[in-house]
Short mmCIF file of C-alpha atoms in Angstrom, two decimals:
data_model
loop_
_atom_site.label_atom_id
_atom_site.label_comp_id
_atom_site.label_asym_id
_atom_site.label_seq_id
_atom_site.Cartn_x
_atom_site.Cartn_y
_atom_site.Cartn_z
CA MET A 9 0.00 0.00 0.00
CA THR A 10 2.92 2.35 0.64
CA GLU A 11 3.96 2.44 -3.00
CA GLN A 12 0.39 2.97 -4.22
CA LEU A 13 -0.35 5.79 -1.82
CA GLU A 14 2.81 7.62 -2.82
CA ALA A 15 0.75 8.64 -5.84
CA THR A 16 -1.20 10.80 -3.42
CA ASP A 17 1.78 11.87 -1.35
CA VAL A 18 2.67 12.10 -4.63
CA ARG A 19 5.21 12.71 -6.99
CA ALA A 20 6.60 14.67 -4.05
CA ASP A 21 10.06 16.10 -3.59
CA ALA A 22 9.65 15.97 0.18
CA THR A 23 12.67 14.05 1.38
CA LYS A 24 12.18 11.55 4.18
CA ARG A 25 15.10 11.90 6.57
CA GLY A 26 14.64 9.59 9.49
CA ASP A 27 11.83 11.06 11.55
CA GLU A 28 11.52 14.29 9.53
CA LEU A 29 9.79 15.50 6.39
CA GLN A 30 12.05 17.85 4.43
CA THR A 31 10.25 20.17 2.01
CA VAL A 32 11.75 21.41 -1.25
CA ASN A 33 10.96 24.69 -3.04
CA PRO A 34 9.87 23.65 -6.57
CA ALA A 35 10.89 27.00 -8.07
CA THR A 36 14.52 26.72 -6.97
CA GLY A 37 15.13 23.14 -5.97
CA GLU A 38 16.40 24.40 -2.62
CA PRO A 39 15.39 22.68 0.65
CA GLY A 40 12.80 24.42 2.80
CA LYS A 41 11.60 23.73 6.32
CA SER A 42 11.61 20.27 7.87
CA TYR A 43 8.91 18.86 10.13
CA PRO A 44 8.96 15.98 12.63
CA ARG A 45 6.92 12.91 11.82
CA MET A 46 4.37 11.43 14.16
CA SER A 47 4.73 7.87 15.42
CA MET A 48 2.00 5.33 14.70
CA ASP A 49 1.33 5.02 18.43
CA ASP A 50 0.67 8.77 18.55
CA ALA A 51 -1.59 8.50 15.50
CA HIS A 52 -3.71 5.79 17.13
CA ALA A 53 -3.86 7.87 20.32
CA ALA A 54 -5.03 10.85 18.26
CA ALA A 55 -7.76 8.69 16.70
CA ALA A 56 -8.97 7.58 20.13
CA ALA A 57 -9.02 11.16 21.42
CA ALA A 58 -10.79 12.39 18.27
CA HIS A 59 -13.47 9.74 18.63
CA GLN A 60 -14.09 10.87 22.21
CA ALA A 61 -14.26 14.49 21.10
CA TYR A 62 -16.74 13.54 18.37
CA ARG A 63 -19.10 12.02 20.94
CA ASN A 64 -19.39 15.49 22.51
CA TRP A 65 -19.36 17.46 19.24
CA ARG A 66 -22.26 15.48 17.76
CA ARG A 67 -24.44 16.80 20.62
CA THR A 68 -23.80 20.44 19.71
CA SER A 69 -26.38 22.42 17.75
CA PHE A 70 -26.04 23.56 14.16
CA ASP A 71 -25.76 27.13 15.46
CA GLU A 72 -22.83 26.22 17.70
CA ARG A 73 -21.01 24.43 14.89
CA ALA A 74 -21.77 27.22 12.43
CA GLY A 75 -20.24 29.81 14.74
CA VAL A 76 -16.96 27.89 14.78
CA VAL A 77 -16.90 27.21 11.03
CA ARG A 78 -17.71 30.86 10.21
CA LYS A 79 -14.85 31.94 12.44
CA ALA A 80 -12.55 29.62 10.48
CA ALA A 81 -13.65 31.44 7.34
CA ALA A 82 -12.79 34.79 8.90
CA ILE A 83 -9.35 33.56 10.01
CA LEU A 84 -8.64 32.21 6.53
CA ARG A 85 -9.34 35.63 5.05
CA GLN A 86 -7.21 37.37 7.68
CA ARG A 87 -4.27 35.04 7.02
CA LYS A 88 -4.73 34.81 3.25
CA ASP A 89 -1.34 36.22 2.24
CA GLU A 90 0.57 34.08 4.73
CA LEU A 91 -1.21 30.88 3.68
CA ALA A 92 -0.82 31.63 -0.03
CA GLN A 93 2.91 32.12 0.46
CA LEU A 94 3.10 28.77 2.24
CA MET A 95 1.56 27.05 -0.79
CA THR A 96 4.01 28.82 -3.09
CA ASP A 97 6.96 27.69 -1.00
CA GLU A 98 5.89 24.07 -0.66
CA MET A 99 4.27 23.13 -3.97
CA GLY A 100 4.91 26.06 -6.31
CA LYS A 101 1.41 27.55 -6.64
CA THR A 102 1.41 31.12 -7.92
CA ILE A 103 0.68 33.69 -5.24
CA ASP A 104 -2.47 34.85 -7.05
CA ASP A 105 -3.82 31.31 -7.27
CA GLY A 106 -2.96 30.73 -3.61
CA ARG A 107 -4.94 33.76 -2.48
CA ALA A 108 -7.89 32.68 -4.62
CA GLU A 109 -7.72 29.20 -3.10
CA VAL A 110 -7.86 30.56 0.44
CA GLU A 111 -10.83 32.77 -0.48
CA LYS A 112 -12.61 29.75 -1.93
CA CYS A 113 -12.04 27.82 1.30
CA ALA A 114 -13.54 30.70 3.28
CA PHE A 115 -16.60 30.86 1.02
CA HIS A 116 -16.99 27.08 1.36
CA CYS A 117 -16.93 27.34 5.17
CA ASP A 118 -19.51 30.13 5.14
CA TRP A 119 -21.74 28.20 2.75
CA PHE A 120 -21.92 25.08 4.90
CA ALA A 121 -22.24 27.14 8.08
CA ASP A 122 -25.30 28.76 6.50
CA HIS A 123 -26.86 25.74 4.80
CA ALA A 124 -25.95 22.55 6.68
CA HIS A 125 -29.14 22.71 8.76
CA GLU A 126 -31.19 22.75 5.53
CA TYR A 127 -29.23 19.92 3.92
CA LEU A 128 -29.59 17.76 7.04
CA ALA A 129 -33.10 18.69 8.12
CA ASP A 130 -35.46 15.82 8.89
CA GLU A 131 -37.53 14.82 5.84
CA ARG A 132 -41.12 13.79 6.45
CA VAL A 133 -42.45 10.85 4.44
CA ASP A 134 -46.14 10.10 4.00
CA ILE A 135 -46.55 6.32 4.29
CA GLY A 136 -50.27 6.47 4.95
CA GLY A 137 -50.12 5.56 8.61
CA PRO A 138 -47.76 6.34 11.48
CA GLU A 139 -45.36 9.24 11.50
CA ALA A 140 -42.32 8.54 9.31
CA PHE A 141 -39.28 10.61 8.56
CA VAL A 142 -35.66 10.43 7.44
CA THR A 143 -33.01 11.91 9.74
CA TYR A 144 -29.29 12.42 9.21
CA ASN A 145 -27.01 11.44 12.09
CA PRO A 146 -23.24 12.02 12.11
CA MET A 147 -21.19 8.97 11.23
CA GLY A 148 -18.15 9.47 13.48
CA LEU A 149 -14.47 10.06 12.87
CA ILE A 150 -13.49 10.56 9.22
CA LEU A 151 -9.96 10.01 7.94
CA ALA A 152 -9.09 12.42 5.10
CA VAL A 153 -6.17 11.46 2.83
CA MET A 154 -5.43 14.53 0.75
CA PRO A 155 -3.14 15.57 -2.16
CA TRP A 156 -0.74 18.46 -2.64
CA ASN A 157 -2.18 20.26 -5.66
CA PHE A 158 -4.85 22.27 -3.79
CA PRO A 159 -3.48 21.82 -0.28
CA PHE A 160 -6.06 24.02 1.48
CA TRP A 161 -9.08 23.62 -0.78
CA GLN A 162 -9.04 19.82 -0.89
CA ALA A 163 -8.86 19.64 2.91
CA PHE A 164 -11.49 22.30 3.64
CA ARG A 165 -13.76 20.82 0.97
CA ALA A 166 -13.92 17.74 3.20
CA VAL A 167 -13.65 19.20 6.69
CA ALA A 168 -16.27 22.00 6.62
CA PRO A 169 -19.25 19.73 5.80
CA ALA A 170 -17.88 16.98 8.06
CA LEU A 171 -17.74 19.31 11.06
CA MET A 172 -21.15 20.80 10.30
CA ALA A 173 -22.62 17.28 10.12
CA GLY A 174 -21.28 16.60 13.62
CA ASN A 175 -18.30 14.44 12.65
CA GLY A 176 -14.64 14.58 13.67
CA MET A 177 -11.70 14.37 11.25
CA LEU A 178 -8.08 13.29 11.00
CA LEU A 179 -6.02 14.74 8.13
CA LYS A 180 -3.22 12.76 6.52
CA HIS A 181 -1.87 15.22 3.94
CA ALA A 182 0.65 14.75 1.14
CA SER A 183 4.21 14.56 2.36
CA ASN A 184 5.41 17.61 0.41
CA VAL A 185 2.98 20.05 2.08
CA PRO A 186 3.41 19.45 5.83
CA GLY A 187 3.45 23.17 6.60
CA CYS A 188 0.09 23.61 4.87
CA ALA A 189 -1.29 20.59 6.74
CA LEU A 190 -0.29 22.02 10.11
CA ALA A 191 -1.58 25.48 9.16
CA ILE A 192 -5.02 23.97 8.48
CA GLU A 193 -5.03 22.48 11.96
CA ASP A 194 -3.93 25.82 13.42
CA VAL A 195 -6.72 27.74 11.65
CA LEU A 196 -9.39 25.31 12.85
CA HIS A 197 -8.16 25.24 16.44
CA GLU A 198 -7.94 29.04 16.50
CA ALA A 199 -11.54 29.12 15.28
CA GLY A 200 -12.69 27.01 18.23
CA VAL A 201 -12.72 23.47 16.82
CA PRO A 202 -11.90 21.29 19.86
CA LYS A 203 -8.23 20.36 19.75
CA ASP A 204 -8.82 16.62 19.63
CA LEU A 205 -11.73 16.78 17.17
CA PHE A 206 -9.50 17.73 14.23
CA ARG A 207 -5.86 16.65 14.03
CA THR A 208 -3.22 16.74 11.31
CA LEU A 209 -1.14 13.56 11.30
CA LEU A 210 2.32 13.76 9.76
CA ILE A 211 2.59 10.05 9.10
CA PRO A 212 3.97 8.09 6.14
CA SER A 213 1.75 6.39 3.59
CA SER A 214 2.73 3.02 5.01
CA ASP A 215 0.69 3.85 8.13
CA VAL A 216 -2.56 4.73 6.36
CA GLU A 217 -3.92 1.19 6.09
CA ALA A 218 -3.51 0.60 9.82
CA LEU A 219 -5.25 3.89 10.56
CA ILE A 220 -8.18 3.01 8.28
CA LYS A 221 -8.54 -0.20 10.27
CA ASP A 222 -8.42 1.60 13.64
CA ASP A 223 -11.75 0.95 15.38
CA ASN A 224 -12.11 4.67 16.14
CA VAL A 225 -12.18 5.59 12.43
CA ALA A 226 -15.63 5.33 10.87
CA ALA A 227 -14.92 6.19 7.22
CA VAL A 228 -12.33 7.58 4.86
CA THR A 229 -12.27 10.20 2.10
CA LEU A 230 -9.46 10.40 -0.42
CA THR A 231 -8.51 12.69 -3.26
CA GLY A 232 -5.64 11.29 -5.29
CA SER A 233 -4.55 8.87 -7.99
CA VAL A 234 -6.33 5.76 -9.22
CA ALA A 235 -3.68 3.58 -7.56
CA ALA A 236 -4.17 5.38 -4.25
CA GLY A 237 -7.94 5.03 -4.58
CA LYS A 238 -7.71 1.30 -5.15
CA ALA A 239 -5.44 0.91 -2.13
CA VAL A 240 -7.70 2.92 0.17
CA ALA A 241 -10.87 1.24 -1.12
CA THR A 242 -9.31 -2.19 -0.55
CA ALA A 243 -8.30 -1.32 3.01
CA ALA A 244 -11.68 0.24 3.80
CA GLY A 245 -13.56 -2.62 2.21
CA SER A 246 -11.66 -5.17 4.28
CA VAL A 247 -13.23 -3.67 7.43
CA LEU A 248 -16.52 -2.64 5.77
CA LYS A 249 -15.98 1.10 6.15
CA LYS A 250 -17.39 3.64 3.75
CA CYS A 251 -15.08 5.66 1.53
CA VAL A 252 -15.50 8.54 -0.91
CA LEU A 253 -12.93 8.66 -3.71
CA GLU A 254 -12.16 11.61 -5.97
CA LEU A 255 -9.50 10.32 -8.33
CA GLY A 256 -7.89 11.25 -11.62
CA GLY A 257 -9.39 12.70 -14.74
CA SER A 258 -8.69 13.11 -18.43
CA ASP A 259 -11.36 15.70 -19.03
CA ALA A 260 -12.59 15.98 -22.61
CA TYR A 261 -13.96 19.17 -24.13
CA LEU A 262 -15.94 18.88 -27.37
CA VAL A 263 -15.26 21.77 -29.77
CA LEU A 264 -18.09 21.76 -32.29
CA GLU A 265 -18.21 23.33 -35.73
CA ASP A 266 -20.60 26.10 -34.65
CA ALA A 267 -18.33 27.39 -31.87
CA ASN A 268 -16.67 30.80 -31.92
CA ILE A 269 -13.13 29.51 -32.38
CA GLU A 270 -11.25 32.31 -30.63
CA ALA A 271 -13.60 32.23 -27.62
CA ALA A 272 -13.45 28.41 -27.51
CA ALA A 273 -9.65 28.47 -27.56
CA LYS A 274 -9.52 30.88 -24.62
CA ILE A 275 -11.88 28.70 -22.60
CA ALA A 276 -9.82 25.63 -23.52
CA ALA A 277 -6.57 27.29 -22.43
CA THR A 278 -8.14 28.41 -19.16
CA ALA A 279 -9.42 24.88 -18.57
CA ARG A 280 -6.06 23.29 -19.34
CA MET A 281 -3.95 25.69 -17.26
CA VAL A 282 -5.85 25.51 -13.96
CA ASN A 283 -3.12 25.29 -11.29
CA GLY A 284 -0.47 25.01 -13.98
CA GLY A 285 -2.33 22.03 -15.41
CA GLN A 286 -1.96 20.15 -12.11
CA SER A 287 -5.65 19.52 -11.50
CA CYS A 288 -7.89 16.48 -11.80
CA ILE A 289 -10.57 18.63 -13.46
CA ALA A 290 -8.26 20.51 -15.81
CA GLY A 291 -9.25 20.14 -19.46
CA LYS A 292 -6.82 17.67 -21.00
CA ARG A 293 -8.28 16.42 -24.30
CA PHE A 294 -9.81 18.87 -26.77
CA ILE A 295 -11.85 16.90 -29.27
CA VAL A 296 -12.37 19.10 -32.31
CA VAL A 297 -14.53 18.41 -35.36
CA ARG A 298 -12.30 18.22 -38.39
CA ASP A 299 -13.93 21.12 -40.26
CA ILE A 300 -12.45 23.67 -37.84
CA ILE A 301 -9.42 21.87 -36.46
CA GLU A 302 -6.71 23.90 -38.23
CA GLU A 303 -8.21 27.19 -37.08
CA PHE A 304 -8.60 25.86 -33.54
CA GLU A 305 -5.00 24.64 -33.43
CA SER A 306 -3.72 28.12 -34.28
CA ALA A 307 -6.08 29.81 -31.82
CA LEU A 308 -5.21 27.43 -28.98
CA VAL A 309 -1.47 27.91 -29.53
CA GLU A 310 -1.92 31.67 -29.21
CA ALA A 311 -4.10 31.33 -26.11
CA MET A 312 -1.63 28.93 -24.45
CA ARG A 313 1.36 31.09 -25.38
CA ALA A 314 0.01 33.76 -23.02
CA TYR A 315 0.84 31.49 -20.05
CA GLU A 316 4.46 32.44 -19.61
CA MET A 317 6.60 30.88 -16.90
CA GLY A 318 7.49 33.29 -14.11
CA ASP A 319 8.31 33.73 -10.45
CA PRO A 320 5.32 32.29 -8.55
CA ARG A 321 5.86 34.88 -5.79
CA ARG A 322 5.20 37.73 -8.20
CA GLU A 323 1.64 38.96 -8.76
CA GLY A 324 0.45 38.41 -12.30
CA THR A 325 2.51 35.27 -12.95
CA ARG A 326 0.38 32.83 -14.91
CA LEU A 327 2.55 29.71 -14.84
CA GLY A 328 4.81 28.71 -11.97
CA PRO A 329 6.86 25.53 -11.57
CA MET A 330 5.50 22.02 -11.42
CA GLN A 331 5.35 20.60 -7.90
CA SER A 332 8.58 18.59 -8.25
CA VAL A 333 11.37 17.82 -10.71
CA LYS A 334 10.27 14.19 -10.72
CA ALA A 335 6.73 15.19 -11.71
CA ARG A 336 8.06 17.54 -14.41
CA ASP A 337 10.20 14.76 -15.86
CA GLU A 338 7.18 12.42 -15.98
CA ILE A 339 5.20 15.06 -17.89
CA HIS A 340 8.04 15.58 -20.36
CA LYS A 341 8.34 11.85 -20.98
CA GLN A 342 4.62 11.66 -21.75
CA VAL A 343 5.07 14.49 -24.27
CA THR A 344 8.16 13.02 -25.96
CA ASP A 345 6.64 9.54 -26.09
CA SER A 346 3.50 10.98 -27.68
CA VAL A 347 5.54 12.82 -30.31
CA ALA A 348 7.51 9.64 -31.01
CA LYS A 349 4.19 7.91 -31.68
CA GLY A 350 2.91 10.50 -34.13
CA ALA A 351 1.71 13.57 -32.24
CA ARG A 352 2.74 17.00 -33.60
CA LEU A 353 4.34 19.44 -31.18
CA LEU A 354 2.86 22.89 -31.80
CA LEU A 355 4.12 24.73 -28.73
CA GLY A 356 6.49 24.16 -25.79
CA GLY A 357 7.63 20.64 -25.04
CA LYS A 358 11.18 21.52 -23.96
CA VAL A 359 12.65 21.41 -20.45
CA PRO A 360 14.11 24.83 -19.56
CA ASP A 361 17.78 24.99 -18.64
CA ARG A 362 17.28 26.33 -15.12
CA PRO A 363 17.05 24.98 -11.57
CA GLY A 364 13.65 23.91 -10.34
CA ALA A 365 10.66 22.02 -11.70
CA TRP A 366 9.80 24.18 -14.71
CA TYR A 367 7.82 23.14 -17.78
CA PRO A 368 6.30 25.42 -20.43
CA ALA A 369 2.76 25.58 -21.78
CA THR A 370 2.64 22.85 -24.43
CA VAL A 371 0.23 21.97 -27.24
CA LEU A 372 0.10 18.63 -29.05
CA ALA A 373 -1.94 17.95 -32.19
CA ASP A 374 -2.71 14.69 -34.02
CA VAL A 375 -3.21 13.00 -30.66
CA ARG A 376 -4.51 9.45 -31.09
CA PRO A 377 -5.04 6.25 -29.09
CA GLY A 378 -1.77 4.61 -28.15
CA GLN A 379 -0.12 7.91 -27.22
CA PRO A 380 0.29 8.87 -23.53
CA ALA A 381 -1.32 12.26 -24.23
CA HIS A 382 -4.46 10.40 -25.30
CA ASP A 383 -4.54 7.38 -22.99
CA GLU A 384 -3.11 8.75 -19.72
CA GLU A 385 -3.74 11.65 -17.38
CA VAL A 386 -1.04 14.25 -18.11
CA PHE A 387 -0.75 16.22 -14.87
CA GLY A 388 0.79 19.39 -16.24
CA PRO A 389 0.40 22.22 -18.78
CA VAL A 390 -0.05 20.03 -21.88
CA ALA A 391 -3.10 20.42 -24.14
CA ALA A 392 -3.93 17.52 -26.46
CA ILE A 393 -5.94 18.15 -29.64
CA VAL A 394 -7.87 15.13 -30.96
CA ALA A 395 -9.69 15.14 -34.31
CA ALA A 396 -13.31 14.00 -34.65
CA GLU A 397 -15.44 13.61 -37.76
CA ASP A 398 -18.63 15.07 -36.30
CA GLU A 399 -20.62 15.47 -33.06
CA ARG A 400 -21.38 11.76 -32.70
CA ASP A 401 -17.74 10.84 -33.21
CA ALA A 402 -16.63 13.50 -30.72
CA ILE A 403 -18.96 12.06 -28.07
CA ARG A 404 -17.63 8.57 -28.76
CA ILE A 405 -14.01 9.71 -28.34
CA ALA A 406 -14.80 11.66 -25.18
CA ASN A 407 -16.44 8.63 -23.55
CA ASP A 408 -13.72 6.22 -24.69
CA SER A 409 -11.70 6.76 -21.52
CA GLU A 410 -11.27 5.02 -18.20
CA PHE A 411 -11.90 8.37 -16.53
CA GLY A 412 -15.16 10.26 -16.00
CA LEU A 413 -14.65 13.34 -13.84
CA GLY A 414 -15.28 16.55 -15.78
CA SER A 415 -16.27 17.33 -19.36
CA GLY A 416 -17.14 20.32 -21.49
CA VAL A 417 -18.98 21.32 -24.65
CA LEU A 418 -17.98 24.40 -26.64
CA THR A 419 -20.72 25.36 -29.08
CA GLY A 420 -22.61 28.34 -30.45
CA ASP A 421 -25.91 26.62 -29.64
CA PRO A 422 -26.55 26.43 -25.85
CA ASP A 423 -29.47 24.04 -26.34
CA ARG A 424 -27.25 21.66 -28.27
CA GLY A 425 -24.61 21.94 -25.57
CA ARG A 426 -27.17 21.35 -22.81
CA ARG A 427 -28.40 18.15 -24.48
CA ILE A 428 -24.90 16.74 -24.96
CA ALA A 429 -23.75 17.72 -21.45
CA ALA A 430 -26.83 16.35 -19.71
CA GLU A 431 -27.44 13.19 -21.74
CA GLU A 432 -24.35 12.06 -23.63
CA LEU A 433 -21.11 12.55 -21.69
CA ASP A 434 -19.96 9.94 -19.14
CA ALA A 435 -18.75 12.29 -16.40
CA GLY A 436 -19.69 13.59 -12.99
CA LEU A 437 -19.59 17.20 -14.20
CA SER A 438 -20.39 18.67 -17.63
CA PHE A 439 -20.03 22.38 -18.40
CA VAL A 440 -21.20 24.20 -21.52
CA ASN A 441 -19.06 27.10 -22.81
CA GLU A 442 -17.02 27.46 -19.61
CA ASN A 443 -14.29 25.58 -17.81
CA VAL A 444 -15.11 22.87 -15.27
CA ARG A 445 -14.69 23.80 -11.61
CA SER A 446 -15.85 22.70 -8.18
CA ASP A 447 -18.40 24.71 -6.21
CA PRO A 448 -19.70 24.27 -2.63
CA ARG A 449 -23.26 24.58 -3.92
CA MET A 450 -23.08 21.69 -6.44
CA PRO A 451 -22.18 18.01 -6.05
CA PHE A 452 -18.64 17.17 -7.13
CA GLY A 453 -17.25 13.77 -8.09
CA GLY A 454 -16.79 11.31 -10.92
CA VAL A 455 -17.62 7.94 -12.42
CA LYS A 456 -15.52 5.05 -13.72
CA TYR A 457 -11.86 5.33 -12.65
CA SER A 458 -12.45 8.89 -11.47
CA GLY A 459 -13.95 7.47 -8.29
CA TYR A 460 -17.30 7.38 -6.53
CA GLY A 461 -19.26 9.35 -3.98
CA ARG A 462 -19.78 13.09 -3.98
CA GLU A 463 -18.44 16.14 -2.19
CA CYS A 464 -20.09 19.56 -1.83
CA GLY A 465 -23.76 20.47 -1.78
CA ALA A 466 -26.45 18.43 -0.08
CA PHE A 467 -25.17 15.20 -1.61
CA GLY A 468 -21.67 15.79 -0.27
CA ILE A 469 -22.56 16.55 3.34
CA ARG A 470 -24.82 13.50 3.47
CA GLU A 471 -22.06 11.09 2.38
CA PHE A 472 -20.74 10.85 5.94
CA THR A 473 -24.03 10.63 7.77
CA ASN A 474 -26.19 7.74 8.85
CA ILE A 475 -29.31 8.23 6.73
CA LYS A 476 -31.82 6.82 9.18
CA SER A 477 -35.50 5.95 8.68
CA VAL A 478 -37.66 6.58 11.76
CA HIS A 479 -41.26 5.43 12.30
CA VAL A 480 -43.28 6.69 15.27
CA LYS A 481 -46.66 5.26 16.29
CA ALA A 482 -48.61 5.87 19.44
CA LEU A 483 -48.81 2.83 21.69
CA GLU A 484 -52.40 1.60 21.91
CA HIS A 485 -53.99 1.62 25.37
CA SER A 486 -54.12 -1.89 26.82
CA VAL A 487 -57.45 -3.35 27.84
CA GLY A 488 -57.83 -3.98 31.57
CA SER A 489 -55.06 -3.82 34.11
CA ALA A 490 -52.06 -5.93 34.96
CA THR A 491 -53.78 -7.28 38.08
CA GLU A 492 -56.89 -8.54 36.31
#
């Protein structure tokens, strides 16, 4: 399981030195801060304490929980610059993207503070007889295994609804963002979350299976690779514990012949370059009907060219480093292997001669099955253009993937786009004429190898509740007395 979960800890440059995690600045390759690891005995003790804290927290009111979660939102906004800088230092996120991520976390906290009571309100059911209703009880202690690419958002996406539902949480974060992981704990404790109710555990991946099997842990949520998802699902299944998995994606965008090509190219570039291309829901395959493919290739190259590499600490930088040199080298190999198998390189595709994990915005055309750019998830700034004969062929190509997270349709006819998005694409999310993104107000998750279960919205908060049916009938008066 250790090797599989490293895909979540991930492609990390964090160096394991004895009992420490050593971070590395992706922009420079220089070592950053180091953090002490936690022993497995301490992790099990934290789980026991968190379970005890949950037993008290579940008895609090929605108003009490909301006050704490809203305060967390306020603290996030107050510390936005500091937290954004931490992301830049540990995984290379641009400072602008880091600030936006913290703001999104704050909005998410406010949303669930305001709406959890509605999402989890008792639901009356008319069964034609006694009183019947559905109620949502907290499940217990949730283990969250989280990745590095959105180190605050991924964690808060899980923790805000979990706390509002009355659950506790343990966070096992990726090994290259330990400072972010501890900062999340600090924000929540400062906001008033009981110290034992939420804990960050700086443990290696080899300890995750044992923690899943700890009797104090009720369920697990993971965002990460397919391999990591399989490992966590296997461990959870062996002890019959629920898990929610948000895994990889190879999001396809259909570019139809009636689309405004320049506008479509800008949306495609925005979709591809989310977080420097290091996002499960980044657009990765652009399936273009052949009638407009040459024009779209030129327009996409120009749109992607605008994402110049620059210092991630500087405002206005659009493309920072990849999260590690190892990850950058994997991306480059996928590009070169694709070109060797017939893809055309239209832009980028060369490793810069400079320290750090840099890779330029890259565009590949003539992408076909058998090439890594077509068959695999490329976790970096590489756009793949795939030719289709017509709408039906484009839908076939889009669905011919092991993944099913996000998808898009770029068309001049919104009704046409609505039909394709709603009825034809095998994905958990489908957006028409805009780039795919997560939102606290809408369910988020995938199908096929992109995982199962949902986060966000009413569906997300209910994932880690006991959805209980209750019947209530008045006891009929007995005839006579016990002495007769």
